């Protein structure tokens, strides 16, 4: 079947088209198109997403992105109508002013085209984005039932600008949040940390770029590092639960910059502080995730969400999981193109829901509503 995905939960307007079917052995998944229009440049000067601006941009961009995706995949909008079997749309969580644009667009389309439509939890989309094959990949991915036995039960570390959660996944549709942040999300800590250091939004990639300068040319910064002892705390790293806390880390960074008169040597100090912040955040995320996976006897660890693009995090996870007592735990992370918000992951979840309940008349537009605070 061909599934249309629509995603507008934050600052990315995305339309995805996925071909998927159930086979004897498992599933066949082939992303046909993943068109994304990012608003980063618009929000950058404000240091974060401005909801009213996001609303305006989604309204302006959704028909353009939609038309582009349809024309590229099917040649024309008219051809698309007969080919698309199912519409899926992110219904939450997210910014309500952003969600409403995608939800209303999708509902109108479902009514006009007389197609079934499923409202999807954005977080569920992130959870399974590791399954998606490359868009340019010549062969689609076949997931066998055997794969499921290797993957689940799994512990997923879901890390984005708004969420930091550890989720125990028994199987598709069966999730338990076992830990989460008590204040800021990991992505928020990267973003706020970057702002303290005078770096651009989004902070994650900016911090990673500065940190890599320190990693590549450590000796250049060694003297300053030893002189100032630039160390940050690893909040809650030894706590008994699986919760996180990142707001203190951001404050610790702010105090540190004040103590060492950061602005006078900004260029030299930024890579050291960025490195230390990246290490502090990733250390806590990794220790807690591995602890959960071990205690709960998970077969795998899955990364999901925007922060999962962080290379250092991936490297450190892989390094740790090579150790003798952990090498039985599999490690999965999405391709970089699927770490950020995208509509293909929404279409994939819609496919699984439809397989579980394949009744066209059940999935109607009247049932769908945007829910800003939707939980998993
Ligand atoms: O999932 P996402 O695209 O949007 C939300 O739903 O929040 O995540 C965005 C977050 C931002 O906080 C951004 O700074 C962070 O992901 N991020 C990164 C990296 N790339 C994006 N954080 C660390 N390292 C990265 N390479
Ligand atoms: Zn997201």
Short mmCIF file of N, CA and C in Angstrom, two decimals, residues 157-254:
data_model
loop_
_atom_site.label_atom_id
_atom_site.label_comp_id
_atom_site.label_asym_id
_atom_site.label_seq_id
_atom_site.Cartn_x
_atom_site.Cartn_y
_atom_site.Cartn_z
N UNK A 157 16.12 5.21 24.02
CA UNK A 157 16.46 6.54 24.55
C UNK A 157 15.95 7.56 23.54
N UNK A 158 14.88 8.23 23.93
CA UNK A 158 14.25 9.22 23.04
C UNK A 158 14.70 10.61 23.46
N UNK A 159 15.50 11.23 22.63
CA UNK A 159 16.10 12.52 23.02
C UNK A 159 15.89 13.56 21.93
N UNK A 160 15.15 14.61 22.29
CA UNK A 160 14.90 15.68 21.31
C UNK A 160 14.95 17.01 22.02
N UNK A 161 14.47 18.05 21.33
CA UNK A 161 14.47 19.37 21.94
C UNK A 161 13.44 19.49 23.05
N UNK A 162 12.42 18.65 23.01
CA UNK A 162 11.36 18.74 24.00
C UNK A 162 11.24 17.52 24.91
N UNK A 163 11.91 16.42 24.56
CA UNK A 163 11.76 15.19 25.32
C UNK A 163 13.08 14.52 25.65
N UNK A 164 13.14 13.92 26.83
CA UNK A 164 14.22 13.00 27.18
C UNK A 164 13.57 11.90 27.98
N UNK A 165 13.41 10.76 27.32
CA UNK A 165 12.69 9.67 27.98
C UNK A 165 13.39 8.35 27.73
N UNK A 166 13.30 7.46 28.71
CA UNK A 166 13.73 6.08 28.51
C UNK A 166 12.45 5.25 28.43
N UNK A 167 12.29 4.53 27.34
CA UNK A 167 11.05 3.81 27.11
C UNK A 167 11.35 2.32 26.93
N UNK A 168 10.64 1.52 27.69
CA UNK A 168 10.77 0.06 27.53
C UNK A 168 9.75 -0.37 26.48
N UNK A 169 10.24 -0.92 25.38
CA UNK A 169 9.35 -1.36 24.30
C UNK A 169 9.29 -2.89 24.32
N UNK A 170 8.13 -3.39 24.68
CA UNK A 170 7.97 -4.85 24.71
C UNK A 170 7.76 -5.35 23.28
N UNK A 171 6.91 -4.62 22.57
CA UNK A 171 6.67 -4.89 21.14
C UNK A 171 5.96 -3.65 20.58
N UNK A 172 5.67 -3.63 19.28
CA UNK A 172 4.99 -2.47 18.71
C UNK A 172 3.67 -2.22 19.46
N UNK A 173 3.47 -1.00 19.93
CA UNK A 173 2.24 -0.64 20.62
C UNK A 173 2.27 -0.85 22.12
N UNK A 174 3.32 -1.51 22.63
CA UNK A 174 3.40 -1.79 24.07
C UNK A 174 4.62 -1.06 24.66
N UNK A 175 4.37 0.14 25.20
CA UNK A 175 5.46 0.99 25.69
C UNK A 175 5.27 1.35 27.16
N UNK A 176 6.41 1.46 27.86
CA UNK A 176 6.34 1.94 29.23
C UNK A 176 7.45 2.97 29.43
N UNK A 177 7.05 4.16 29.87
CA UNK A 177 8.09 5.18 30.14
C UNK A 177 8.70 4.82 31.49
N UNK A 178 9.99 4.48 31.50
CA UNK A 178 10.61 4.05 32.75
C UNK A 178 11.42 5.17 33.40
N UNK A 179 11.70 6.19 32.62
CA UNK A 179 12.43 7.34 33.17
C UNK A 179 12.30 8.53 32.24
N UNK A 180 12.41 9.73 32.82
CA UNK A 180 12.37 10.91 31.96
C UNK A 180 13.00 12.10 32.66
N UNK A 181 13.18 13.19 31.94
CA UNK A 181 13.81 14.33 32.57
C UNK A 181 12.84 15.01 33.53
N UNK A 182 13.42 15.50 34.62
CA UNK A 182 12.57 16.18 35.60
C UNK A 182 12.49 17.68 35.27
N UNK A 183 13.31 18.14 34.36
CA UNK A 183 13.27 19.56 33.98
C UNK A 183 13.53 19.73 32.49
N UNK A 184 14.76 20.16 32.13
CA UNK A 184 15.05 20.40 30.71
C UNK A 184 15.30 19.09 29.97
N UNK A 185 15.01 19.11 28.66
CA UNK A 185 15.35 17.95 27.81
C UNK A 185 16.82 18.05 27.42
N UNK A 186 17.38 16.91 26.97
CA UNK A 186 18.80 16.90 26.58
C UNK A 186 19.06 17.90 25.44
N UNK A 187 18.14 17.93 24.45
CA UNK A 187 18.31 18.87 23.33
C UNK A 187 18.26 20.31 23.80
N UNK A 188 17.38 20.56 24.77
CA UNK A 188 17.23 21.91 25.34
C UNK A 188 18.54 22.32 26.02
N UNK A 189 19.20 21.35 26.66
CA UNK A 189 20.46 21.63 27.34
C UNK A 189 21.54 21.99 26.31
N UNK A 190 21.56 21.28 25.19
CA UNK A 190 22.48 21.63 24.11
C UNK A 190 22.15 23.04 23.61
N UNK A 191 20.85 23.32 23.41
CA UNK A 191 20.44 24.61 22.85
C UNK A 191 20.76 25.77 23.80
N UNK A 192 20.45 25.57 25.10
CA UNK A 192 20.69 26.64 26.07
C UNK A 192 22.19 26.81 26.32
N UNK A 193 22.90 25.68 26.34
CA UNK A 193 24.36 25.73 26.51
C UNK A 193 24.99 26.51 25.36
N UNK A 194 24.51 26.25 24.14
CA UNK A 194 25.05 26.95 22.97
C UNK A 194 24.80 28.45 23.09
N UNK A 195 23.63 28.79 23.60
CA UNK A 195 23.30 30.21 23.73
C UNK A 195 24.26 30.88 24.72
N UNK A 196 24.57 30.19 25.82
CA UNK A 196 25.50 30.73 26.83
C UNK A 196 26.87 30.97 26.18
N UNK A 197 27.25 30.06 25.28
CA UNK A 197 28.57 30.18 24.64
C UNK A 197 28.53 31.07 23.38
N UNK A 198 27.37 31.65 23.10
CA UNK A 198 27.24 32.56 21.96
C UNK A 198 27.20 31.82 20.62
N UNK A 199 26.76 30.55 20.65
CA UNK A 199 26.68 29.78 19.40
C UNK A 199 25.25 29.80 18.86
N UNK A 200 25.12 29.40 17.59
CA UNK A 200 23.81 29.47 16.91
C UNK A 200 22.82 28.40 17.37
N UNK A 201 21.55 28.67 17.13
CA UNK A 201 20.48 27.69 17.30
C UNK A 201 20.35 26.91 15.99
N UNK A 202 20.11 25.62 15.96
CA UNK A 202 20.03 24.71 17.09
C UNK A 202 21.41 24.41 17.69
N UNK A 203 21.43 24.32 19.00
CA UNK A 203 22.69 24.22 19.72
C UNK A 203 23.43 22.91 19.58
N UNK A 204 22.70 21.81 19.37
CA UNK A 204 23.34 20.48 19.31
C UNK A 204 24.46 20.42 18.28
N UNK A 205 24.11 20.69 17.00
CA UNK A 205 25.16 20.63 15.98
C UNK A 205 26.28 21.65 16.22
N UNK A 206 25.91 22.83 16.74
CA UNK A 206 26.92 23.89 16.99
C UNK A 206 27.89 23.46 18.09
N UNK A 207 27.37 22.87 19.16
CA UNK A 207 28.22 22.38 20.26
C UNK A 207 29.12 21.24 19.74
N UNK A 208 28.52 20.34 18.97
CA UNK A 208 29.28 19.19 18.45
C UNK A 208 30.44 19.67 17.58
N UNK A 209 30.19 20.70 16.79
CA UNK A 209 31.22 21.22 15.88
C UNK A 209 32.38 21.82 16.69
N UNK A 210 32.05 22.60 17.72
CA UNK A 210 33.10 23.20 18.57
C UNK A 210 33.86 22.11 19.33
N UNK A 211 33.11 21.13 19.84
CA UNK A 211 33.74 20.04 20.62
C UNK A 211 34.73 19.27 19.76
N UNK A 212 34.39 19.13 18.48
CA UNK A 212 35.29 18.35 17.61
C UNK A 212 36.62 19.09 17.39
N UNK A 213 36.60 20.41 17.49
CA UNK A 213 37.86 21.17 17.39
C UNK A 213 38.77 20.79 18.54
N UNK A 214 38.18 20.66 19.72
CA UNK A 214 38.96 20.28 20.90
C UNK A 214 39.50 18.86 20.75
N UNK A 215 38.63 17.98 20.23
CA UNK A 215 39.06 16.58 20.07
C UNK A 215 40.19 16.46 19.06
N UNK A 216 40.10 17.24 17.99
CA UNK A 216 41.12 17.15 16.92
C UNK A 216 42.43 17.80 17.33
N UNK A 217 42.32 18.94 18.06
CA UNK A 217 43.55 19.70 18.38
C UNK A 217 43.69 19.89 19.88
N UNK A 218 43.51 18.80 20.62
CA UNK A 218 43.53 18.86 22.08
C UNK A 218 44.73 19.60 22.65
N UNK A 219 45.92 19.35 22.05
CA UNK A 219 47.15 19.92 22.63
C UNK A 219 47.11 21.45 22.61
N UNK A 220 46.43 22.00 21.60
CA UNK A 220 46.34 23.46 21.47
C UNK A 220 45.61 24.07 22.68
N UNK A 221 44.69 23.29 23.25
CA UNK A 221 43.86 23.81 24.34
C UNK A 221 44.29 23.30 25.72
N UNK A 222 45.25 22.38 25.73
CA UNK A 222 45.61 21.67 26.97
C UNK A 222 45.96 22.62 28.12
N UNK A 223 46.80 23.65 27.80
CA UNK A 223 47.25 24.54 28.87
C UNK A 223 46.10 25.27 29.54
N UNK A 224 45.22 25.78 28.68
CA UNK A 224 44.05 26.50 29.22
C UNK A 224 43.17 25.56 30.04
N UNK A 225 43.00 24.36 29.53
CA UNK A 225 42.17 23.36 30.18
C UNK A 225 42.73 23.03 31.57
N UNK A 226 44.05 22.84 31.64
CA UNK A 226 44.67 22.50 32.93
C UNK A 226 44.61 23.71 33.87
N UNK A 227 44.84 24.87 33.33
CA UNK A 227 44.85 26.08 34.16
C UNK A 227 43.47 26.32 34.81
N UNK A 228 42.41 26.20 34.01
CA UNK A 228 41.08 26.55 34.51
C UNK A 228 40.30 25.38 35.11
N UNK A 229 40.74 24.15 34.85
CA UNK A 229 40.01 22.95 35.30
C UNK A 229 38.51 23.05 34.94
N UNK A 230 38.27 23.05 33.64
CA UNK A 230 36.90 23.28 33.17
C UNK A 230 36.07 21.99 33.23
N UNK A 231 35.49 21.72 34.37
CA UNK A 231 34.71 20.49 34.53
C UNK A 231 33.27 20.82 34.88
N UNK A 232 32.37 20.03 34.34
CA UNK A 232 30.94 20.20 34.63
C UNK A 232 30.42 18.95 35.34
N UNK A 233 29.34 19.10 36.11
CA UNK A 233 28.79 17.93 36.81
C UNK A 233 28.07 16.96 35.86
N UNK A 234 27.85 15.74 36.31
CA UNK A 234 27.05 14.76 35.56
C UNK A 234 25.79 14.53 36.40
N UNK A 235 24.78 15.37 36.27
CA UNK A 235 23.63 15.29 37.18
C UNK A 235 22.91 13.95 37.19
N UNK A 236 22.64 13.48 38.38
CA UNK A 236 21.86 12.25 38.63
C UNK A 236 22.48 10.99 38.06
N UNK A 237 23.77 11.04 37.75
CA UNK A 237 24.38 9.87 37.08
C UNK A 237 24.33 8.61 37.96
N UNK A 238 24.38 8.81 39.28
CA UNK A 238 24.35 7.64 40.17
C UNK A 238 23.01 7.41 40.87
N UNK A 239 21.99 8.14 40.46
CA UNK A 239 20.71 7.96 41.15
C UNK A 239 20.14 6.58 40.82
N UNK A 240 19.33 6.06 41.72
CA UNK A 240 18.81 4.69 41.57
C UNK A 240 17.78 4.55 40.46
N UNK A 241 17.12 5.67 40.12
CA UNK A 241 16.05 5.60 39.11
C UNK A 241 16.61 5.79 37.71
N UNK A 242 15.71 5.92 36.73
CA UNK A 242 16.14 6.14 35.34
C UNK A 242 15.81 7.56 34.89
N UNK A 243 15.66 8.48 35.85
CA UNK A 243 15.33 9.86 35.50
C UNK A 243 16.58 10.68 35.18
N UNK A 244 16.33 11.84 34.59
CA UNK A 244 17.42 12.75 34.23
C UNK A 244 17.11 14.14 34.75
N UNK A 245 18.15 14.98 34.80
CA UNK A 245 17.94 16.40 35.11
C UNK A 245 19.04 17.18 34.41
N UNK A 246 18.65 18.13 33.57
CA UNK A 246 19.67 18.86 32.82
C UNK A 246 19.70 20.36 33.10
N UNK A 247 18.75 20.87 33.89
CA UNK A 247 18.73 22.33 34.05
C UNK A 247 19.92 22.80 34.90
N UNK A 248 20.37 21.96 35.87
CA UNK A 248 21.51 22.33 36.71
C UNK A 248 22.80 22.38 35.91
N UNK A 249 22.87 21.55 34.89
CA UNK A 249 24.08 21.48 34.05
C UNK A 249 24.24 22.80 33.29
N UNK A 250 23.12 23.29 32.78
CA UNK A 250 23.12 24.56 32.05
C UNK A 250 23.55 25.69 32.99
N UNK A 251 23.03 25.68 34.23
CA UNK A 251 23.38 26.71 35.21
C UNK A 251 24.86 26.60 35.59
N UNK A 252 25.34 25.35 35.73
CA UNK A 252 26.76 25.15 36.07
C UNK A 252 27.65 25.73 34.97
N UNK A 253 27.22 25.56 33.73
CA UNK A 253 28.00 26.11 32.60
C UNK A 253 28.00 27.64 32.66
N UNK A 254 26.84 28.19 32.98
CA UNK A 254 26.75 29.66 33.07
C UNK A 254 27.69 30.19 34.15
#
